[in-house]
C-alpha positions as a LaTeX table, in Angstrom:
\begin{tabular}{lrrr}
\hline
Residue & $x$ (\AA) & $y$ (\AA) & $z$ (\AA) \\
\hline
Met1 & 133.86 & 36.59 & 111.11 \\
Ser2 & 133.14 & 36.60 & 114.85 \\
Lys3 & 130.74 & 38.99 & 116.56 \\
Gln4 & 133.65 & 40.92 & 118.04 \\
Glu5 & 135.34 & 41.22 & 114.63 \\
Arg6 & 132.09 & 42.45 & 113.06 \\
Lys7 & 131.72 & 45.10 & 115.78 \\
Gln8 & 135.31 & 46.25 & 115.37 \\
Ser9 & 134.87 & 46.44 & 111.61 \\
Leu10 & 131.67 & 48.46 & 112.02 \\
Ile11 & 133.37 & 50.90 & 114.45 \\
Thr12 & 136.25 & 51.40 & 112.01 \\
Glu13 & 133.84 & 51.97 & 109.10 \\
Ile14 & 131.83 & 54.56 & 111.04 \\
Glu15 & 135.03 & 56.24 & 112.24 \\
Glu16 & 136.28 & 56.66 & 108.66 \\
Gln17 & 132.95 & 58.22 & 107.62 \\
Leu18 & 133.06 & 60.64 & 110.55 \\
Lys19 & 136.56 & 61.81 & 109.62 \\
Glu20 & 135.16 & 63.33 & 106.42 \\
Ile21 & 132.76 & 65.62 & 108.33 \\
Arg22 & 133.85 & 69.19 & 109.11 \\
Asp23 & 130.87 & 70.75 & 110.89 \\
Val24 & 130.34 & 70.09 & 114.59 \\
Asp25 & 126.54 & 69.78 & 114.42 \\
Ile26 & 126.56 & 67.42 & 111.46 \\
Leu27 & 129.27 & 65.41 & 113.20 \\
Leu28 & 127.28 & 65.18 & 116.43 \\
Glu29 & 124.24 & 63.96 & 114.54 \\
Asn30 & 126.32 & 61.26 & 112.85 \\
Ile31 & 128.11 & 60.27 & 116.06 \\
Leu32 & 124.70 & 59.63 & 117.63 \\
Thr33 & 123.55 & 57.63 & 114.61 \\
Gly34 & 126.77 & 55.58 & 114.62 \\
Ala35 & 126.67 & 54.83 & 118.34 \\
Arg36 & 123.08 & 53.63 & 118.14 \\
Lys37 & 123.97 & 51.40 & 115.21 \\
Ile38 & 126.88 & 49.81 & 117.07 \\
Val39 & 124.73 & 48.64 & 120.00 \\
Asn40 & 121.34 & 48.46 & 118.25 \\
Ala41 & 119.69 & 51.23 & 120.30 \\
Asp42 & 116.24 & 52.57 & 119.47 \\
Ala43 & 116.83 & 56.17 & 120.53 \\
Gly44 & 119.32 & 58.61 & 121.96 \\
Ser45 & 120.47 & 62.18 & 122.43 \\
Ile46 & 123.73 & 64.05 & 122.22 \\
Tyr47 & 124.55 & 67.05 & 124.37 \\
Glu48 & 127.20 & 69.75 & 124.09 \\
Tyr49 & 128.81 & 70.96 & 127.31 \\
Asp50 & 129.50 & 74.65 & 127.87 \\
Ser51 & 132.07 & 74.60 & 130.65 \\
Lys52 & 132.09 & 78.40 & 131.04 \\
Glu53 & 128.37 & 78.55 & 131.82 \\
Asn54 & 128.27 & 75.01 & 133.23 \\
Lys55 & 125.36 & 74.02 & 131.00 \\
Leu56 & 124.53 & 70.92 & 128.98 \\
Trp57 & 122.73 & 71.85 & 125.74 \\
Ile58 & 120.82 & 69.21 & 123.83 \\
Arg59 & 121.97 & 69.22 & 120.20 \\
Tyr60 & 120.28 & 66.24 & 118.59 \\
Ser61 & 117.76 & 63.57 & 119.50 \\
Gln62 & 116.83 & 60.49 & 117.53 \\
Asn63 & 114.06 & 57.97 & 118.07 \\
Asp64 & 113.34 & 55.24 & 115.53 \\
Thr65 & 110.02 & 54.23 & 117.08 \\
Met66 & 108.62 & 57.75 & 116.89 \\
Gln67 & 110.28 & 58.59 & 113.55 \\
Asn68 & 108.61 & 55.57 & 111.93 \\
Gln69 & 105.22 & 57.06 & 112.80 \\
Leu70 & 105.91 & 60.14 & 110.65 \\
Ala71 & 105.39 & 60.65 & 106.93 \\
Pro72 & 108.46 & 60.51 & 104.64 \\
Gly73 & 110.53 & 63.71 & 104.87 \\
Glu74 & 109.06 & 64.77 & 108.22 \\
Lys75 & 111.19 & 65.14 & 111.34 \\
Leu76 & 110.57 & 64.82 & 115.04 \\
Ser77 & 109.65 & 68.07 & 116.78 \\
Tyr78 & 112.54 & 70.48 & 117.24 \\
Thr79 & 113.68 & 70.63 & 120.85 \\
Ser80 & 116.10 & 73.05 & 122.45 \\
Phe81 & 116.86 & 73.16 & 126.14 \\
Tyr82 & 119.72 & 73.03 & 128.59 \\
Leu83 & 120.29 & 71.64 & 132.04 \\
Val84 & 122.80 & 72.47 & 134.74 \\
Pro85 & 124.84 & 69.33 & 135.55 \\
Thr86 & 124.46 & 67.93 & 139.05 \\
Asn87 & 125.55 & 64.65 & 140.56 \\
Gln88 & 121.90 & 63.68 & 140.99 \\
Ser89 & 121.14 & 63.62 & 137.25 \\
Ile90 & 122.50 & 60.83 & 135.08 \\
Ser91 & 123.89 & 63.14 & 132.40 \\
Gly92 & 125.19 & 65.62 & 134.98 \\
Tyr93 & 127.12 & 62.99 & 136.87 \\
Cys94 & 128.54 & 61.70 & 133.59 \\
Val95 & 129.90 & 65.18 & 132.75 \\
Leu96 & 131.25 & 65.97 & 136.20 \\
Ser97 & 132.83 & 62.58 & 136.83 \\
Lys98 & 133.85 & 61.84 & 133.20 \\
Lys99 & 132.53 & 58.31 & 133.75 \\
Leu100 & 130.20 & 56.02 & 131.85 \\
Val101 & 126.81 & 55.35 & 133.47 \\
Asn102 & 124.76 & 52.28 & 132.55 \\
Ile103 & 121.17 & 52.14 & 133.85 \\
Pro104 & 119.14 & 48.95 & 133.12 \\
Asp105 & 115.78 & 50.60 & 133.91 \\
Val106 & 115.43 & 54.34 & 134.51 \\
Tyr107 & 112.08 & 53.82 & 136.24 \\
Asn108 & 113.69 & 51.48 & 138.78 \\
Leu109 & 116.90 & 53.32 & 139.47 \\
Pro110 & 119.43 & 51.37 & 141.51 \\
Asp111 & 121.77 & 52.93 & 144.02 \\
Phe112 & 124.94 & 53.77 & 142.16 \\
Val113 & 128.17 & 53.04 & 143.99 \\
Asp114 & 130.94 & 55.52 & 143.25 \\
Glu115 & 133.98 & 53.37 & 143.99 \\
Glu116 & 136.41 & 56.28 & 143.72 \\
Lys117 & 134.64 & 58.47 & 146.28 \\
Lys118 & 133.39 & 55.51 & 148.33 \\
Glu119 & 129.82 & 56.71 & 148.37 \\
Val120 & 126.38 & 55.71 & 147.12 \\
Arg121 & 124.58 & 58.05 & 144.71 \\
Leu122 & 120.85 & 58.29 & 144.12 \\
Phe123 & 120.12 & 59.26 & 140.54 \\
Glu124 & 116.98 & 61.01 & 139.33 \\
Phe125 & 115.27 & 60.47 & 135.97 \\
Asn126 & 113.13 & 63.22 & 134.43 \\
Ser127 & 110.14 & 61.47 & 132.85 \\
Ala128 & 108.56 & 64.66 & 131.44 \\
Asn129 & 109.50 & 63.88 & 127.84 \\
Asp130 & 108.12 & 60.34 & 128.08 \\
Glu131 & 104.87 & 61.72 & 129.47 \\
Lys132 & 104.69 & 64.28 & 126.67 \\
Thr133 & 105.42 & 61.89 & 123.80 \\
Gly134 & 104.08 & 58.58 & 125.05 \\
Tyr135 & 107.46 & 56.93 & 124.54 \\
His136 & 108.79 & 54.61 & 127.27 \\
Thr137 & 112.46 & 54.97 & 128.12 \\
Lys138 & 113.97 & 51.98 & 129.84 \\
Ser139 & 117.66 & 51.12 & 129.41 \\
Met140 & 120.10 & 54.02 & 129.14 \\
Leu141 & 123.84 & 54.21 & 128.51 \\
Thr142 & 125.54 & 57.60 & 129.00 \\
Ile143 & 129.18 & 58.37 & 128.23 \\
Pro144 & 131.27 & 61.57 & 128.07 \\
Leu145 & 132.99 & 62.78 & 124.88 \\
Ile146 & 136.43 & 64.04 & 125.91 \\
Met147 & 139.14 & 66.00 & 124.09 \\
Thr148 & 142.79 & 64.92 & 124.20 \\
Asn149 & 143.45 & 67.66 & 126.79 \\
Gly150 & 140.80 & 66.17 & 129.10 \\
Lys151 & 138.11 & 68.79 & 128.39 \\
Val152 & 134.57 & 67.37 & 128.23 \\
Leu153 & 132.94 & 68.44 & 124.96 \\
Gly154 & 129.62 & 66.74 & 125.62 \\
Ile155 & 127.87 & 63.50 & 126.38 \\
Leu156 & 126.40 & 60.70 & 124.31 \\
Gln157 & 123.24 & 59.17 & 125.73 \\
Ile158 & 121.73 & 56.14 & 124.01 \\
Ile159 & 118.41 & 54.62 & 124.96 \\
Asn160 & 116.63 & 51.27 & 124.80 \\
Ala161 & 118.96 & 48.59 & 123.52 \\
Lys162 & 117.11 & 45.97 & 121.47 \\
Asp163 & 117.68 & 42.29 & 120.90 \\
Glu164 & 117.29 & 40.54 & 117.54 \\
Asp165 & 113.52 & 40.26 & 118.07 \\
Gly166 & 113.11 & 43.98 & 118.82 \\
Asn167 & 112.62 & 43.58 & 122.57 \\
Val168 & 114.09 & 46.27 & 124.83 \\
Ile169 & 116.96 & 44.91 & 126.91 \\
Pro170 & 119.66 & 46.40 & 129.17 \\
Phe171 & 122.98 & 47.47 & 127.70 \\
Asp172 & 125.42 & 44.67 & 128.56 \\
Lys173 & 129.15 & 44.77 & 129.31 \\
Asp174 & 129.95 & 44.28 & 125.62 \\
Ser175 & 127.90 & 47.39 & 124.81 \\
Glu176 & 129.83 & 49.35 & 127.43 \\
Phe177 & 133.13 & 48.18 & 125.90 \\
Tyr178 & 132.20 & 48.99 & 122.30 \\
Ile179 & 130.69 & 52.38 & 123.10 \\
Ser180 & 133.69 & 53.30 & 125.28 \\
Gln181 & 136.00 & 52.35 & 122.42 \\
Phe182 & 133.88 & 54.32 & 119.95 \\
Ala183 & 133.75 & 57.40 & 122.20 \\
Ala184 & 137.53 & 57.36 & 122.59 \\
Lys185 & 137.98 & 57.22 & 118.82 \\
Val186 & 135.47 & 59.98 & 117.98 \\
Gly187 & 136.76 & 62.30 & 120.69 \\
Ser188 & 139.68 & 63.43 & 118.53 \\
Ile189 & 137.42 & 63.74 & 115.46 \\
Tyr190 & 134.99 & 65.85 & 117.49 \\
Glu191 & 137.91 & 67.98 & 118.68 \\
Tyr192 & 139.03 & 68.69 & 115.10 \\
Ala193 & 135.51 & 69.69 & 114.02 \\
Tyr194 & 135.16 & 71.79 & 117.16 \\
Leu195 & 138.34 & 73.71 & 116.28 \\
Thr196 & 137.19 & 74.10 & 112.64 \\
Arg197 & 133.90 & 75.62 & 113.83 \\
Leu198 & 135.83 & 77.82 & 116.26 \\
Asn199 & 137.91 & 79.27 & 113.42 \\
Val200 & 134.83 & 79.88 & 111.27 \\
Asp201 & 133.08 & 81.56 & 114.18 \\
Arg202 & 136.09 & 83.79 & 114.75 \\
Leu203 & 135.81 & 84.97 & 111.15 \\
Val204 & 132.07 & 85.55 & 111.58 \\
Lys205 & 132.65 & 87.34 & 114.89 \\
Thr206 & 135.13 & 89.70 & 113.21 \\
Ala207 & 132.41 & 90.78 & 110.78 \\
Gly208 & 129.94 & 90.94 & 113.65 \\
Phe209 & 132.08 & 93.42 & 115.56 \\
Arg210 & 131.78 & 95.73 & 112.58 \\
Asp211 & 128.06 & 95.24 & 111.99 \\
Pro212 & 125.78 & 95.58 & 115.04 \\
Lys213 & 122.90 & 94.06 & 113.06 \\
Glu214 & 124.86 & 90.88 & 112.26 \\
Thr215 & 124.47 & 89.09 & 115.57 \\
Gly216 & 125.64 & 85.60 & 116.41 \\
Ala217 & 122.01 & 84.57 & 116.85 \\
His218 & 121.20 & 85.72 & 113.29 \\
Val219 & 124.11 & 83.71 & 111.88 \\
Glu220 & 123.11 & 80.61 & 113.86 \\
Arg221 & 119.46 & 80.86 & 112.79 \\
Val222 & 120.28 & 81.32 & 109.10 \\
Ser223 & 122.62 & 78.33 & 109.27 \\
Arg224 & 119.99 & 76.12 & 110.91 \\
Phe225 & 117.19 & 77.32 & 108.62 \\
Ser226 & 119.37 & 76.57 & 105.60 \\
Leu227 & 119.99 & 73.02 & 106.76 \\
Glu228 & 116.31 & 72.36 & 107.43 \\
Ile229 & 115.28 & 73.74 & 104.02 \\
Tyr230 & 117.89 & 71.61 & 102.28 \\
Asp231 & 116.91 & 68.46 & 104.19 \\
Arg232 & 113.28 & 68.76 & 103.08 \\
Tyr233 & 114.29 & 69.73 & 99.52 \\
Ala234 & 116.66 & 66.75 & 99.33 \\
Ser235 & 113.95 & 64.42 & 100.61 \\
Asn236 & 111.49 & 65.75 & 98.02 \\
Lys237 & 114.07 & 65.32 & 95.25 \\
Lys238 & 115.19 & 61.89 & 96.55 \\
Ile239 & 118.83 & 62.95 & 96.54 \\
Pro240 & 121.09 & 59.99 & 97.48 \\
Glu241 & 122.14 & 59.90 & 101.14 \\
Lys242 & 125.89 & 60.10 & 100.46 \\
Glu243 & 125.49 & 63.20 & 98.27 \\
Arg244 & 123.08 & 64.70 & 100.78 \\
Asn245 & 125.42 & 64.22 & 103.73 \\
Lys246 & 128.37 & 65.86 & 101.99 \\
Phe247 & 126.32 & 68.86 & 100.86 \\
Arg248 & 124.68 & 69.50 & 104.24 \\
Asp249 & 128.04 & 69.28 & 106.03 \\
Asn250 & 129.48 & 72.08 & 103.88 \\
Leu251 & 126.22 & 74.06 & 103.92 \\
Arg252 & 126.11 & 74.28 & 107.71 \\
Leu253 & 129.46 & 76.10 & 107.77 \\
Ala254 & 129.12 & 78.03 & 104.50 \\
Ala255 & 125.79 & 79.54 & 105.57 \\
Arg256 & 127.44 & 80.97 & 108.69 \\
Cys257 & 129.80 & 82.94 & 106.45 \\
His258 & 127.20 & 84.50 & 104.16 \\
Asp259 & 127.84 & 88.11 & 105.27 \\
Val260 & 131.53 & 88.07 & 106.30 \\
Gly261 & 132.24 & 90.49 & 103.43 \\
Lys262 & 130.58 & 93.24 & 105.47 \\
Val263 & 133.89 & 93.54 & 107.30 \\
Ala264 & 135.00 & 95.85 & 104.45 \\
Ile265 & 131.94 & 98.17 & 104.45 \\
Pro266 & 132.59 & 101.67 & 105.87 \\
Asp267 & 131.14 & 102.35 & 109.33 \\
Glu268 & 129.01 & 105.29 & 108.18 \\
Ile269 & 127.08 & 102.87 & 105.96 \\
Leu270 & 127.22 & 99.70 & 108.02 \\
Lys271 & 126.07 & 101.37 & 111.22 \\
Lys272 & 123.66 & 103.88 & 109.72 \\
Gln273 & 120.33 & 104.07 & 111.54 \\
Gly274 & 117.71 & 104.07 & 108.81 \\
Ile275 & 117.36 & 103.31 & 105.12 \\
Leu276 & 120.41 & 103.58 & 102.88 \\
Asp277 & 120.38 & 105.92 & 99.88 \\
Glu278 & 121.21 & 104.63 & 96.39 \\
Asp279 & 124.95 & 105.34 & 96.56 \\
Glu280 & 125.19 & 103.70 & 99.99 \\
Arg281 & 123.32 & 100.64 & 98.75 \\
Asp282 & 125.74 & 100.33 & 95.83 \\
Ile283 & 128.65 & 100.25 & 98.27 \\
Met284 & 126.83 & 97.81 & 100.58 \\
Lys285 & 126.33 & 95.43 & 97.65 \\
Gly286 & 130.09 & 95.05 & 97.50 \\
His287 & 130.03 & 92.82 & 100.60 \\
Thr288 & 129.14 & 89.92 & 98.32 \\
Cys289 & 132.37 & 90.32 & 96.33 \\
Val290 & 134.53 & 90.87 & 99.41 \\
Gly291 & 133.15 & 87.69 & 100.97 \\
Ala292 & 134.00 & 85.75 & 97.82 \\
Gln293 & 137.49 & 87.26 & 97.81 \\
Ile294 & 138.03 & 86.07 & 101.39 \\
Phe295 & 137.44 & 82.48 & 100.23 \\
Thr296 & 139.68 & 82.81 & 97.16 \\
Pro297 & 141.79 & 80.92 & 96.23 \\
Val298 & 139.69 & 77.87 & 97.02 \\
Glu299 & 141.33 & 74.86 & 98.62 \\
Asn300 & 138.39 & 72.46 & 99.03 \\
Asp301 & 134.65 & 71.95 & 98.57 \\
Leu302 & 133.85 & 74.02 & 101.65 \\
Asp303 & 135.77 & 77.00 & 100.26 \\
Ile304 & 133.86 & 76.70 & 96.97 \\
Met305 & 130.47 & 76.64 & 98.69 \\
Ala306 & 131.36 & 79.46 & 101.09 \\
Arg307 & 132.56 & 81.58 & 98.15 \\
Asp308 & 129.36 & 80.86 & 96.20 \\
Val309 & 127.13 & 81.63 & 99.19 \\
Cys310 & 128.91 & 84.92 & 99.93 \\
Leu311 & 128.82 & 85.97 & 96.29 \\
His312 & 125.34 & 84.94 & 95.16 \\
His313 & 122.95 & 84.94 & 98.15 \\
His314 & 121.47 & 88.23 & 96.83 \\
Asp315 & 120.94 & 87.06 & 93.24 \\
Arg316 & 117.30 & 86.49 & 92.26 \\
Trp317 & 115.77 & 83.36 & 90.78 \\
Asp318 & 114.10 & 85.37 & 88.00 \\
Gly319 & 117.27 & 87.34 & 87.18 \\
Gly320 & 115.56 & 90.62 & 88.08 \\
Asn321 & 117.58 & 93.80 & 88.33 \\
Lys322 & 117.27 & 93.91 & 92.11 \\
Gly323 & 119.54 & 90.89 & 92.32 \\
Tyr324 & 123.31 & 91.24 & 92.51 \\
Pro325 & 126.19 & 90.82 & 91.65 \\
Gly326 & 125.32 & 88.47 & 88.76 \\
Asn327 & 128.21 & 87.68 & 86.45 \\
Phe328 & 130.36 & 90.55 & 87.67 \\
Asp329 & 134.00 & 89.45 & 88.16 \\
Tyr330 & 134.22 & 89.67 & 91.93 \\
Met331 & 138.02 & 89.77 & 91.89 \\
Asp332 & 137.84 & 93.13 & 90.08 \\
Tyr333 & 135.86 & 94.70 & 92.91 \\
Ile334 & 137.67 & 97.25 & 95.10 \\
Pro335 & 136.35 & 97.23 & 98.69 \\
Ala336 & 134.35 & 100.28 & 99.86 \\
Thr337 & 133.57 & 101.35 & 96.27 \\
Lys338 & 130.23 & 101.26 & 94.48 \\
Met339 & 129.14 & 98.16 & 92.61 \\
Pro340 & 128.40 & 98.97 & 88.95 \\
His341 & 124.72 & 99.23 & 88.02 \\
Glu342 & 125.17 & 97.56 & 84.65 \\
Ile343 & 126.48 & 94.01 & 84.74 \\
Glu344 & 127.20 & 91.79 & 81.77 \\
Gln345 & 124.49 & 89.30 & 82.56 \\
Ala346 & 122.28 & 88.58 & 85.55 \\
Leu347 & 122.37 & 85.11 & 87.02 \\
Lys348 & 119.02 & 83.37 & 87.15 \\
Glu349 & 117.40 & 80.06 & 88.06 \\
Asp350 & 119.76 & 77.11 & 88.50 \\
Arg351 & 122.77 & 79.09 & 87.29 \\
Ile352 & 122.73 & 80.46 & 90.84 \\
Pro353 & 124.44 & 77.80 & 93.02 \\
Leu354 & 121.98 & 75.77 & 95.09 \\
Ala355 & 123.62 & 76.66 & 98.41 \\
Ala356 & 123.29 & 80.38 & 97.63 \\
Arg357 & 119.62 & 79.95 & 96.71 \\
Ile358 & 118.98 & 78.20 & 100.01 \\
Val359 & 120.79 & 80.79 & 102.12 \\
Ser360 & 118.98 & 83.58 & 100.26 \\
Leu361 & 115.64 & 82.21 & 101.41 \\
Ala362 & 116.83 & 81.52 & 104.97 \\
Asp363 & 118.38 & 84.99 & 105.26 \\
Val364 & 115.24 & 86.82 & 104.09 \\
Tyr365 & 113.02 & 84.75 & 106.36 \\
Asp366 & 115.18 & 85.68 & 109.35 \\
Ala367 & 115.36 & 89.35 & 108.33 \\
Leu368 & 111.57 & 89.60 & 108.07 \\
Arg369 & 110.89 & 87.85 & 111.38 \\
His370 & 113.22 & 90.10 & 113.38 \\
Lys371 & 113.34 & 93.80 & 114.11 \\
Arg372 & 115.98 & 95.86 & 112.34 \\
Cys373 & 116.86 & 99.53 & 112.74 \\
Tyr374 & 114.90 & 100.34 & 109.57 \\
Lys375 & 111.87 & 98.05 & 110.06 \\
Ala376 & 109.67 & 96.34 & 112.63 \\
Glu377 & 109.39 & 92.58 & 113.06 \\
Trp378 & 106.95 & 91.01 & 110.61 \\
Ser379 & 104.23 & 88.65 & 111.77 \\
Val380 & 104.42 & 84.93 & 111.02 \\
Glu381 & 101.50 & 85.19 & 108.59 \\
Asp382 & 102.88 & 88.20 & 106.70 \\
Thr383 & 106.32 & 86.62 & 106.46 \\
Phe384 & 105.07 & 83.36 & 104.95 \\
Asn385 & 102.73 & 85.22 & 102.61 \\
Glu386 & 105.62 & 87.36 & 101.34 \\
Ile387 & 107.83 & 84.34 & 100.73 \\
Cys388 & 105.02 & 82.59 & 98.85 \\
Glu389 & 104.52 & 85.72 & 96.71 \\
Gln390 & 108.23 & 85.67 & 95.84 \\
Arg391 & 108.07 & 82.03 & 94.70 \\
Gly392 & 109.52 & 81.98 & 91.19 \\
His393 & 110.59 & 85.62 & 91.47 \\
Gln394 & 113.15 & 86.14 & 94.22 \\
Phe395 & 113.27 & 82.50 & 95.28 \\
Asp396 & 113.62 & 79.03 & 93.74 \\
Pro397 & 110.05 & 77.60 & 93.56 \\
Glu398 & 111.09 & 74.12 & 94.75 \\
Leu399 & 112.88 & 75.59 & 97.75 \\
Val400 & 109.82 & 77.65 & 98.67 \\
Asp401 & 107.73 & 74.47 & 98.47 \\
Ala402 & 110.14 & 72.72 & 100.84 \\
Phe403 & 110.17 & 75.79 & 103.09 \\
Met404 & 106.40 & 75.82 & 103.40 \\
Gln405 & 106.33 & 72.11 & 104.26 \\
Ile406 & 108.46 & 72.77 & 107.36 \\
Lys407 & 107.26 & 76.21 & 108.41 \\
Asp408 & 106.25 & 75.07 & 111.91 \\
Arg409 & 109.69 & 73.58 & 112.51 \\
Leu410 & 111.36 & 76.75 & 111.24 \\
Glu411 & 109.29 & 78.84 & 113.63 \\
Asp412 & 110.27 & 76.53 & 116.52 \\
Ile413 & 113.94 & 77.13 & 115.69 \\
Asn414 & 113.34 & 80.86 & 115.30 \\
Asn415 & 111.72 & 81.08 & 118.72 \\
Ala416 & 114.44 & 78.96 & 120.37 \\
Ile417 & 117.43 & 81.01 & 119.17 \\
Ser418 & 117.42 & 84.67 & 120.17 \\
\hline
\end{tabular}
């Protein structure tokens, strides 16, 4: 098999794997991984473009050199920032022109000739991240990810191509060809995942209009926390990569839907300023059953996980009576009525679906760290102490262990999303 045939086979293989992914963020992460694999690049980033605000948001970064310096299960520091695209920045020009940009050495930037506009451009490279991390960026290949209607969804930026001996080299014309081909193929896959996320977010937004406490930022944080907790848990448990990837793809979307059942809670309860009384709490508990009803009948694995998360993210690991709804038949529940106090049998331990146990922990962490109408924001120390105290009671002990291993990363995410 020739080199070209091997590359084409690899692109097709990666494309087929990407088609199975539903969530935009998981897809972006895997697009970046796939692109780097195709051209043997050491590092890279992927950005999402918000055309309404004209901002490029970094979504994922990868760096093999720096990752290899970390202990197993650890991740690179969480970064979250945006930039406004301009024709002077490499990524900005890529978005605005919808053209590939190939730079052999970012510290010796050549004049870039824009043949279409018959002008020479002077690019700028921001070396702040290199200075902060000690990494040396050299070759860089940047390409837009475009929907079938011509809308730019984001950019793919891969860094430091390597030869067979591990030396950093420029990206050659073959690399440009293969990455262009790959970007064209994944554009439609990205578009499908983008529309899937859009539909999920519309459902979440509907519930959010009803509940002033259920902000988009809360939903996004719980979703991201859940993924980080699962990643560390899966690493600790040595869960196979294929199983891990499928679970985390569904989890990212299912976690966003954890409270959609609140759409059926009466306004006088949902929007009450202060602590609910016992009868009001019994009606509020019904949001778990309504959420599960929304995802019934189930059509796929995502529906199953979303149903389980909605239904069981308030069940307790120890089966205590503060958990709900347990084994109650959620299809028997009538919206806006009180949940029964006596249930046939509480769910406990691993009878509670893993995704629900994860979201339970992520949801409580977020609730404690943020002000609500009935409570003040808890401090970092008090929050982590409370979660540790609930290890083996409210929460799965192994998940709490994973949670505590990544507490700094969780706080970085918490501070970045408001």
